[in-house]
Short mmCIF file of C-alpha atoms (C1' of nucleotides) in Angstrom, two decimals:
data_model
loop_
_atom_site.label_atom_id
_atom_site.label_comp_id
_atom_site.label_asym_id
_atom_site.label_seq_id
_atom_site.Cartn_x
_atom_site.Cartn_y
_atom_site.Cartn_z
CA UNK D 1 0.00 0.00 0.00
CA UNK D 2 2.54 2.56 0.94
CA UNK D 3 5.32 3.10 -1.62
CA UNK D 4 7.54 4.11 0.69
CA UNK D 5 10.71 1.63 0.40
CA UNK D 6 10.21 1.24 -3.40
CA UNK D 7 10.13 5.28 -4.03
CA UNK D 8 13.69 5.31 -1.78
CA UNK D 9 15.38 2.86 -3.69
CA UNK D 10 14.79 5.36 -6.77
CA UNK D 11 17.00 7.93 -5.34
CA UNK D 12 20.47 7.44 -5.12
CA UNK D 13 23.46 8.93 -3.24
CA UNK D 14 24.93 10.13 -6.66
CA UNK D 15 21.64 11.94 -7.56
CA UNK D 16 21.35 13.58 -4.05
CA UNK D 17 25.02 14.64 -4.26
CA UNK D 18 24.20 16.36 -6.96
CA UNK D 19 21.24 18.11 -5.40
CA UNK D 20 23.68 19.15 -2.34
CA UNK D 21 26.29 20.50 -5.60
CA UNK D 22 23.35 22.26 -7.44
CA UNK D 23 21.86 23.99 -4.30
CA UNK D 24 25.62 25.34 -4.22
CA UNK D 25 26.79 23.65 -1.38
CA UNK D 26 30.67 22.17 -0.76
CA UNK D 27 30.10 17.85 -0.82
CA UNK D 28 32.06 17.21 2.18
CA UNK D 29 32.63 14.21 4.02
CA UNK D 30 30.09 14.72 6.38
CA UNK D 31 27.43 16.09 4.30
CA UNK D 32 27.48 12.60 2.28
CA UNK D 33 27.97 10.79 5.85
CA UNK D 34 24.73 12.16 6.68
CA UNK D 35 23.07 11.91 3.64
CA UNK D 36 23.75 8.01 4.15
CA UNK D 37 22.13 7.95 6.93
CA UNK D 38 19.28 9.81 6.04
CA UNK D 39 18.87 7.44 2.95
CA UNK D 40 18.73 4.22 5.06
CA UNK D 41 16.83 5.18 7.99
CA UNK D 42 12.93 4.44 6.87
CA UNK D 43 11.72 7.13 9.63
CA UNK D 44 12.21 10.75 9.96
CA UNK D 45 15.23 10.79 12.61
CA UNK D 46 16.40 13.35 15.04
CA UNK D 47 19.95 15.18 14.69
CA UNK D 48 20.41 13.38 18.00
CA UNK D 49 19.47 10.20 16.98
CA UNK D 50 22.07 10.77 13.65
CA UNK D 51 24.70 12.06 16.42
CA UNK D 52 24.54 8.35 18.11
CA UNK D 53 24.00 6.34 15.09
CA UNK D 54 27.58 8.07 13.81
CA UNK D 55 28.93 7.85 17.67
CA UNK D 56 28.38 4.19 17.70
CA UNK D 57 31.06 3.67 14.80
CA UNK D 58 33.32 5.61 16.46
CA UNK D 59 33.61 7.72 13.09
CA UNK D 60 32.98 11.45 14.87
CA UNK D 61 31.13 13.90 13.44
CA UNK D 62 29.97 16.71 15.76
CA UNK D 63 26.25 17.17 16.83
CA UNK D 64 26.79 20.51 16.15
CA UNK D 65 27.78 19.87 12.69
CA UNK D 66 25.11 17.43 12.51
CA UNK D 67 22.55 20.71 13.10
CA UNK D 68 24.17 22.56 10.72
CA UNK D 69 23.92 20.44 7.48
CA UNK D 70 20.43 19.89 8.62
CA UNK D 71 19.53 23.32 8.66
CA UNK D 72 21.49 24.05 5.01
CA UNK D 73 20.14 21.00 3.18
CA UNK D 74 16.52 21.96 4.71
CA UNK D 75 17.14 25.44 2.94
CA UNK D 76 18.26 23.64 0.29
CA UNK D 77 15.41 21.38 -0.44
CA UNK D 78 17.21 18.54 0.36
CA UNK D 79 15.32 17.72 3.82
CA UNK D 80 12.21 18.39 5.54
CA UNK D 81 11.64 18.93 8.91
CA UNK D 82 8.94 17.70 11.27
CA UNK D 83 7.72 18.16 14.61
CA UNK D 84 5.39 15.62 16.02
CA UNK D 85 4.86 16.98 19.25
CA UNK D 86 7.33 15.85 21.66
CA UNK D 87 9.81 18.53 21.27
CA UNK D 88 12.38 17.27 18.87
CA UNK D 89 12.57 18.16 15.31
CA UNK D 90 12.86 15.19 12.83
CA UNK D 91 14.11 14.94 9.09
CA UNK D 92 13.48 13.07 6.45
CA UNK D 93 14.66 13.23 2.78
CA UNK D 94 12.63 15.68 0.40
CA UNK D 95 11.44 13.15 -2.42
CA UNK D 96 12.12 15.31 -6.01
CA UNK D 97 9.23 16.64 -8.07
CA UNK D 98 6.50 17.65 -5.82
CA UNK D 99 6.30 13.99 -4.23
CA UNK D 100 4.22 14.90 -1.23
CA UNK D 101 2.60 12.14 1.88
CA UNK D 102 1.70 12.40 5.24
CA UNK D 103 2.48 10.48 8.10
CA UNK D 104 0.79 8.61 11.23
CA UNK D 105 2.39 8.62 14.64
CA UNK D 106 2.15 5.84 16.93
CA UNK D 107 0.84 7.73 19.78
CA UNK D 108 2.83 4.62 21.77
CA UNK D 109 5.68 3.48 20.13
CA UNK D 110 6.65 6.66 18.55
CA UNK D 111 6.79 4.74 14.83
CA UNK D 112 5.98 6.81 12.01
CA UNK D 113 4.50 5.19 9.24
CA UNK D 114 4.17 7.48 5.48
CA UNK D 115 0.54 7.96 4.23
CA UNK D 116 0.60 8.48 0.42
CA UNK D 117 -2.91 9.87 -0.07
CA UNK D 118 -3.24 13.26 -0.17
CA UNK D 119 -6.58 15.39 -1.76
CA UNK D 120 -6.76 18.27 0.20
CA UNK D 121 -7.82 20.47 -3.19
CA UNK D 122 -11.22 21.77 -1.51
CA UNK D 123 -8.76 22.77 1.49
CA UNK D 124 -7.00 24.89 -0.04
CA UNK D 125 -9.13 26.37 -1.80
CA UNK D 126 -10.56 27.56 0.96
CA UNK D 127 -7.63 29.04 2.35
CA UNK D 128 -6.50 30.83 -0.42
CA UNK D 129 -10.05 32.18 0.02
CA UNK D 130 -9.34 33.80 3.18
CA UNK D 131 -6.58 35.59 1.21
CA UNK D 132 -3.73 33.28 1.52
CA UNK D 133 -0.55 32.60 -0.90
CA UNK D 134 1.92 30.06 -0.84
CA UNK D 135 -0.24 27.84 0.92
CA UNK D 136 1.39 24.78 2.02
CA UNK D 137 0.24 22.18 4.32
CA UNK D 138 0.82 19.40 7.05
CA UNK D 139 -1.27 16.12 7.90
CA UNK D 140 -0.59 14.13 10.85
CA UNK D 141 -2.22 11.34 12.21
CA UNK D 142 -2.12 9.99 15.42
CA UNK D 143 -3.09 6.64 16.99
CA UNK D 144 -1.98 3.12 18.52
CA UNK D 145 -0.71 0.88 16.08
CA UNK D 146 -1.03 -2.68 16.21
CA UNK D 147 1.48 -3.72 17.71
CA UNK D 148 1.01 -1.59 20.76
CA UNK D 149 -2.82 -2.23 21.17
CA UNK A 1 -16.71 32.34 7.93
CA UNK A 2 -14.82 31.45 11.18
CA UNK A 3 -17.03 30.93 14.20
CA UNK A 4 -13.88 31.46 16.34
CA UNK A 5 -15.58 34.26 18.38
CA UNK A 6 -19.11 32.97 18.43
CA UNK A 7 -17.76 29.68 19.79
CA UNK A 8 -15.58 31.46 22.58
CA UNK A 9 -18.51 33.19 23.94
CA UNK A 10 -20.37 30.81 24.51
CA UNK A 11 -17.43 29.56 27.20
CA UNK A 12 -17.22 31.03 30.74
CA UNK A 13 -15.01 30.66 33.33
CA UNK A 14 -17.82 29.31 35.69
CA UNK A 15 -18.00 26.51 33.16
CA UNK A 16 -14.16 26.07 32.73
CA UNK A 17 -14.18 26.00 36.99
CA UNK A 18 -16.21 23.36 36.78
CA UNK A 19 -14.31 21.37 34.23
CA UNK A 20 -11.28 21.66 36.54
CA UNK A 21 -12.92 20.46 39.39
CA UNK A 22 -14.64 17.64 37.32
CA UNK A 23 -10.96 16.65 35.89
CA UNK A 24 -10.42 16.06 39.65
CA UNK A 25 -7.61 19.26 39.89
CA UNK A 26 -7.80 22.05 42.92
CA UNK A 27 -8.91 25.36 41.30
CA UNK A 28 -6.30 27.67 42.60
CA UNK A 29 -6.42 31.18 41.82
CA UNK A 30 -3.57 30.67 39.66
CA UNK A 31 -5.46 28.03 37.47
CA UNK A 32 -8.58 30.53 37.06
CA UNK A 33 -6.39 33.56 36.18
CA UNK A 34 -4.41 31.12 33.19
CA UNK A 35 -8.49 29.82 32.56
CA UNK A 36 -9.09 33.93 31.82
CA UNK A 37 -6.16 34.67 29.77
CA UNK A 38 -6.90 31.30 27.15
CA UNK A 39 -10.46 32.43 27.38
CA UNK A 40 -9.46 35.97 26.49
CA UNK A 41 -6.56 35.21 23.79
CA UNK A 42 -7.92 34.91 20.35
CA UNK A 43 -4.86 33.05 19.31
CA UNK A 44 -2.79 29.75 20.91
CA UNK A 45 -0.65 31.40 23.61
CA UNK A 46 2.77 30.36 24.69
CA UNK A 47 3.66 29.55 28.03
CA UNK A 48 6.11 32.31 28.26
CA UNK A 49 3.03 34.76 26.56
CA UNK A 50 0.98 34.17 29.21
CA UNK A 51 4.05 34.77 31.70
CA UNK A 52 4.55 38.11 30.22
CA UNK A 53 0.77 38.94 30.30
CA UNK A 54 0.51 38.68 34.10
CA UNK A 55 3.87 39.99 34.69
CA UNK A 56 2.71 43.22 33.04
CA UNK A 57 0.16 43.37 35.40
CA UNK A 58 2.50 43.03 38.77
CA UNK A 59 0.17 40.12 39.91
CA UNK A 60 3.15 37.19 39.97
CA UNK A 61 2.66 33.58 38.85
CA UNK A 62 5.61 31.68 38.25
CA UNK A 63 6.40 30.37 34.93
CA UNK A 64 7.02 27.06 35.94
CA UNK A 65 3.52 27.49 37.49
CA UNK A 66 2.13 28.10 34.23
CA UNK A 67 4.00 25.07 32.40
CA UNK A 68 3.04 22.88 35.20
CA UNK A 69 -0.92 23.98 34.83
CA UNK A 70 -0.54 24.05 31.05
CA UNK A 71 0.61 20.60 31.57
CA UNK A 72 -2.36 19.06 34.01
CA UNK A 73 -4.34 20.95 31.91
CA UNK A 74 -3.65 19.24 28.56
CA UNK A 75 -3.97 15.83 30.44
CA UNK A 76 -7.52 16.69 31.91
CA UNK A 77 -8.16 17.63 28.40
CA UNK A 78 -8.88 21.50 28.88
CA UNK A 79 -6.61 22.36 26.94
CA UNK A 80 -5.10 21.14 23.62
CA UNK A 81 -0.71 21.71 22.81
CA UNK A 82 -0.11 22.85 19.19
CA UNK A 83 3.33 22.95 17.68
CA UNK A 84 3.92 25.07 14.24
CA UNK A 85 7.69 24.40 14.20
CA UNK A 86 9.47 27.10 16.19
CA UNK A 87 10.26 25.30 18.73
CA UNK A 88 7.16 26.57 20.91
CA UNK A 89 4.74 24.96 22.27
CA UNK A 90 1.63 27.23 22.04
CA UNK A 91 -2.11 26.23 23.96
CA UNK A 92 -5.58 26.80 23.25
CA UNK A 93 -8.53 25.86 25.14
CA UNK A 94 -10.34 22.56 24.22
CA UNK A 95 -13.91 23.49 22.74
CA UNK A 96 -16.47 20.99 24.33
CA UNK A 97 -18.20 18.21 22.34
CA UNK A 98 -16.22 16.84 19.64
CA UNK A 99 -15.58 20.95 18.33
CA UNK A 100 -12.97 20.37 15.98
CA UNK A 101 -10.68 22.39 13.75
CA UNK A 102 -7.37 23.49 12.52
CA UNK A 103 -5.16 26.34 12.06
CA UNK A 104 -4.09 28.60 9.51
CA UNK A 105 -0.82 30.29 10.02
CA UNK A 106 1.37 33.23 8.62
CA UNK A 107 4.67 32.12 7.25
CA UNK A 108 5.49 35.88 7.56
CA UNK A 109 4.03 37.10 11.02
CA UNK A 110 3.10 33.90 12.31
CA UNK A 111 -0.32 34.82 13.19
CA UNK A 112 -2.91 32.29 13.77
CA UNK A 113 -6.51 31.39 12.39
CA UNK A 114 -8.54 28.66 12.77
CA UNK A 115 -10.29 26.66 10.19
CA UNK A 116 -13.52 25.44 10.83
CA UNK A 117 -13.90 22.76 7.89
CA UNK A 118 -12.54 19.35 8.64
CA UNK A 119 -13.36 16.35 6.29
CA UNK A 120 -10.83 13.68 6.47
CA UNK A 121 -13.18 10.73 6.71
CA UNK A 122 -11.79 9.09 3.79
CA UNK A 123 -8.18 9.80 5.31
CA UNK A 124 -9.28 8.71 8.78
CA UNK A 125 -10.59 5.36 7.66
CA UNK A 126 -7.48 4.39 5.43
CA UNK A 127 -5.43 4.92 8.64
CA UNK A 128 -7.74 2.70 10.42
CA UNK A 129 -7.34 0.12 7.91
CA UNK A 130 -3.84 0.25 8.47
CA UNK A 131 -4.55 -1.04 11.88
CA UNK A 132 -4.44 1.89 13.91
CA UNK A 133 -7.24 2.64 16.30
CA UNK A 134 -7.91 5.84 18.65
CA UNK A 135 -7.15 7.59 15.16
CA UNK A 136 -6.73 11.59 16.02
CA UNK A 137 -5.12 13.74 13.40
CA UNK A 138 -3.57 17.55 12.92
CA UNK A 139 -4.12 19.53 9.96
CA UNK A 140 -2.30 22.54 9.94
CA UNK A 141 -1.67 25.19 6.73
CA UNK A 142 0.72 27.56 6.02
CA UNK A 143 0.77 30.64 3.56
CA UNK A 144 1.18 34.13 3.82
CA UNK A 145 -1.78 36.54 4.72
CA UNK A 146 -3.16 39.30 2.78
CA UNK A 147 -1.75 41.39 5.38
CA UNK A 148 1.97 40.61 4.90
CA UNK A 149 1.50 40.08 1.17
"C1'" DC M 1 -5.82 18.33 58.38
"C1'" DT M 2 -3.69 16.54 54.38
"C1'" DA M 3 -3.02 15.95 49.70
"C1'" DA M 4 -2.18 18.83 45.99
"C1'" DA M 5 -0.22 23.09 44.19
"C1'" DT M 6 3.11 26.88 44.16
"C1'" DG M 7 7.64 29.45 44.21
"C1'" DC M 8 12.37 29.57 43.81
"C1'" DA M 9 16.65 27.67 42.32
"C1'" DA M 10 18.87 24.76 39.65
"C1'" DA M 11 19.06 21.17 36.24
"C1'" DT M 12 18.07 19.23 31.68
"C1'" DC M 13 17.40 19.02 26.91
"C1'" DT M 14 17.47 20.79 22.30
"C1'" DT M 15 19.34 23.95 19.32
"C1'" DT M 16 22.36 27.99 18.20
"C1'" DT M 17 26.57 30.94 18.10
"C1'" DG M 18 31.64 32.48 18.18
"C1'" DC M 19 35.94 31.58 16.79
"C1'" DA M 20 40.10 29.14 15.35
"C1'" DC M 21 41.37 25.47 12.28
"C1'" DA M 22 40.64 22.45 8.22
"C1'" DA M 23 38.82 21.12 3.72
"C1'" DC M 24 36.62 21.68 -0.72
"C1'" DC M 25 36.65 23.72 -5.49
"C1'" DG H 1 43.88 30.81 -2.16
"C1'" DG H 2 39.85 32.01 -0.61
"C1'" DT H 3 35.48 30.92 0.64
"C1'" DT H 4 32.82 27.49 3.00
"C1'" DG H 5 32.51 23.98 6.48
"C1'" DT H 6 33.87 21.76 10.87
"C1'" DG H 7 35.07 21.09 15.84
"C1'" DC H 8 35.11 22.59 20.36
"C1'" DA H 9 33.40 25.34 23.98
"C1'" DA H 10 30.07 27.96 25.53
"C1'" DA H 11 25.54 30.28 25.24
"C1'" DA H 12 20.73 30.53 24.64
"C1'" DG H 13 16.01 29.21 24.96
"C1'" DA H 14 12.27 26.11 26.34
"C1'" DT H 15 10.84 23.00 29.61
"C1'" DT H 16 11.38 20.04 33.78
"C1'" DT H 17 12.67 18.66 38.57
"C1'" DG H 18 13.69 18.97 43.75
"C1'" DC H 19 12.38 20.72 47.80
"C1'" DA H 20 10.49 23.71 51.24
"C1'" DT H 21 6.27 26.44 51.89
"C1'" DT H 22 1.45 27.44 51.07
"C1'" DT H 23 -3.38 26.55 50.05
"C1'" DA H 24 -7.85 24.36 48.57
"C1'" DG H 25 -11.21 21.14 49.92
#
DNA sequence: CTAAATGCAAATCTTTTGCACAACC
DNA sequence: GGTTGTGCAAAAGATTTGCATTTAG
């Protein structure tokens, strides 16, 4: 149902290391570390969470650091961050042209599963009724999952 | 369009008192003066908001006061936690009886609006499908207001 | 009276910033 | 070579915790 692992398997680290060069940023060790990382990990993950994965190989790369790419590739297009609640920001890799899902939360587990239906048309509309421009969006859903129930 | 205000009125503190009570919490003068403020604010309100609010007014409550009501609150279900991605956690109050709806924020000045349409059935029942029960979701939209246009 | 709530201080957690050094193009 | 990126230390901001004191029921 969810097209998740086949849609990730379409992007490459060549093709986002290209991104990272064409968004005019320096392809550093790091950067391609992370992109790794982000690239194999099915879930949106926390800079933390990336800080310990990395930690665990003793292969350093600074948390700080860590924040930093985050915040360039986000301006970049390259990730997207998301906030579930709980106080930590989480990223995930922008799929390319205008691929767009939502997610559900397991309200105990913390697991986030990708929803790939999205018709939110009428919406919008309505917002850019009420005088709005660049209207973007975000769809959560929260619940137990089956394991947890 | 929005029945924001009409809603609100129909909310008073004697009703809120008695939803504290009911929720099995002390109604300290503290809780009813943070009940006013959320009654009074036309917008989700940051802990540190309402800090400032009553600090104005020379009539101390601590701020850890406030995060620690804000936080019984939310459990007893007075209150509902919103995050738009600045790293703030900003409160409304709970409408009674299933009242649902969403939020329309400025990319720009980050004012708030709410959105009284909601019709996710179709979205709700796919997530159910997917196993998940207790199914709650957050719809959130971002643009830029005619105002900061 | 007694459990629950508050105030103050200090801790914690996430994220950001300053600056010297290192690396990419 | 010069700009851009990184590491380390330290700061900043939001939120939480410990403990003694106060208050609602």
């Amino acid at each position: 149902m969810t097209k998740c692992s086949h849609d990730r398997k379409n992007i490459d680290i060549d093709s986002l290391n290209e991104r990272v060069r064409k968004a005019g940023m320096k392809l550093t060790q790091q950067r391609s570390q992370l992109l790794k990382i982000l690239l194999h990990h099915p879930e949106p993950i926390s800079a933390d969470e990336i800080f310990k994965k990395i930690d665990d190989k003793s292969d350093g790369m600074d948390l700080v650091t860590i924040y930093r790419i985050l915040k360039k590739f986000e301006e970049g297009g390259l990730v997207s961050r998301l906030e579930f609640g709980d106080g930590v920001a989480r990223f995930e890799l922008t799929l390319e042209s205008g691929h767009h899902h939502h997610h559900v939360i397991c309200r105990h587990c913390q697991r986030v599963e990708p929803l790939h239906i999205c018709d939110l048309d009428q919406h919008i509309k309505m917002v850019e009724a009420m005088g709005y421009k660049q209207v973007a969006h975000r769809l959560d859903f929260f619940g137990v999952c089956s394991r947890c129930q």
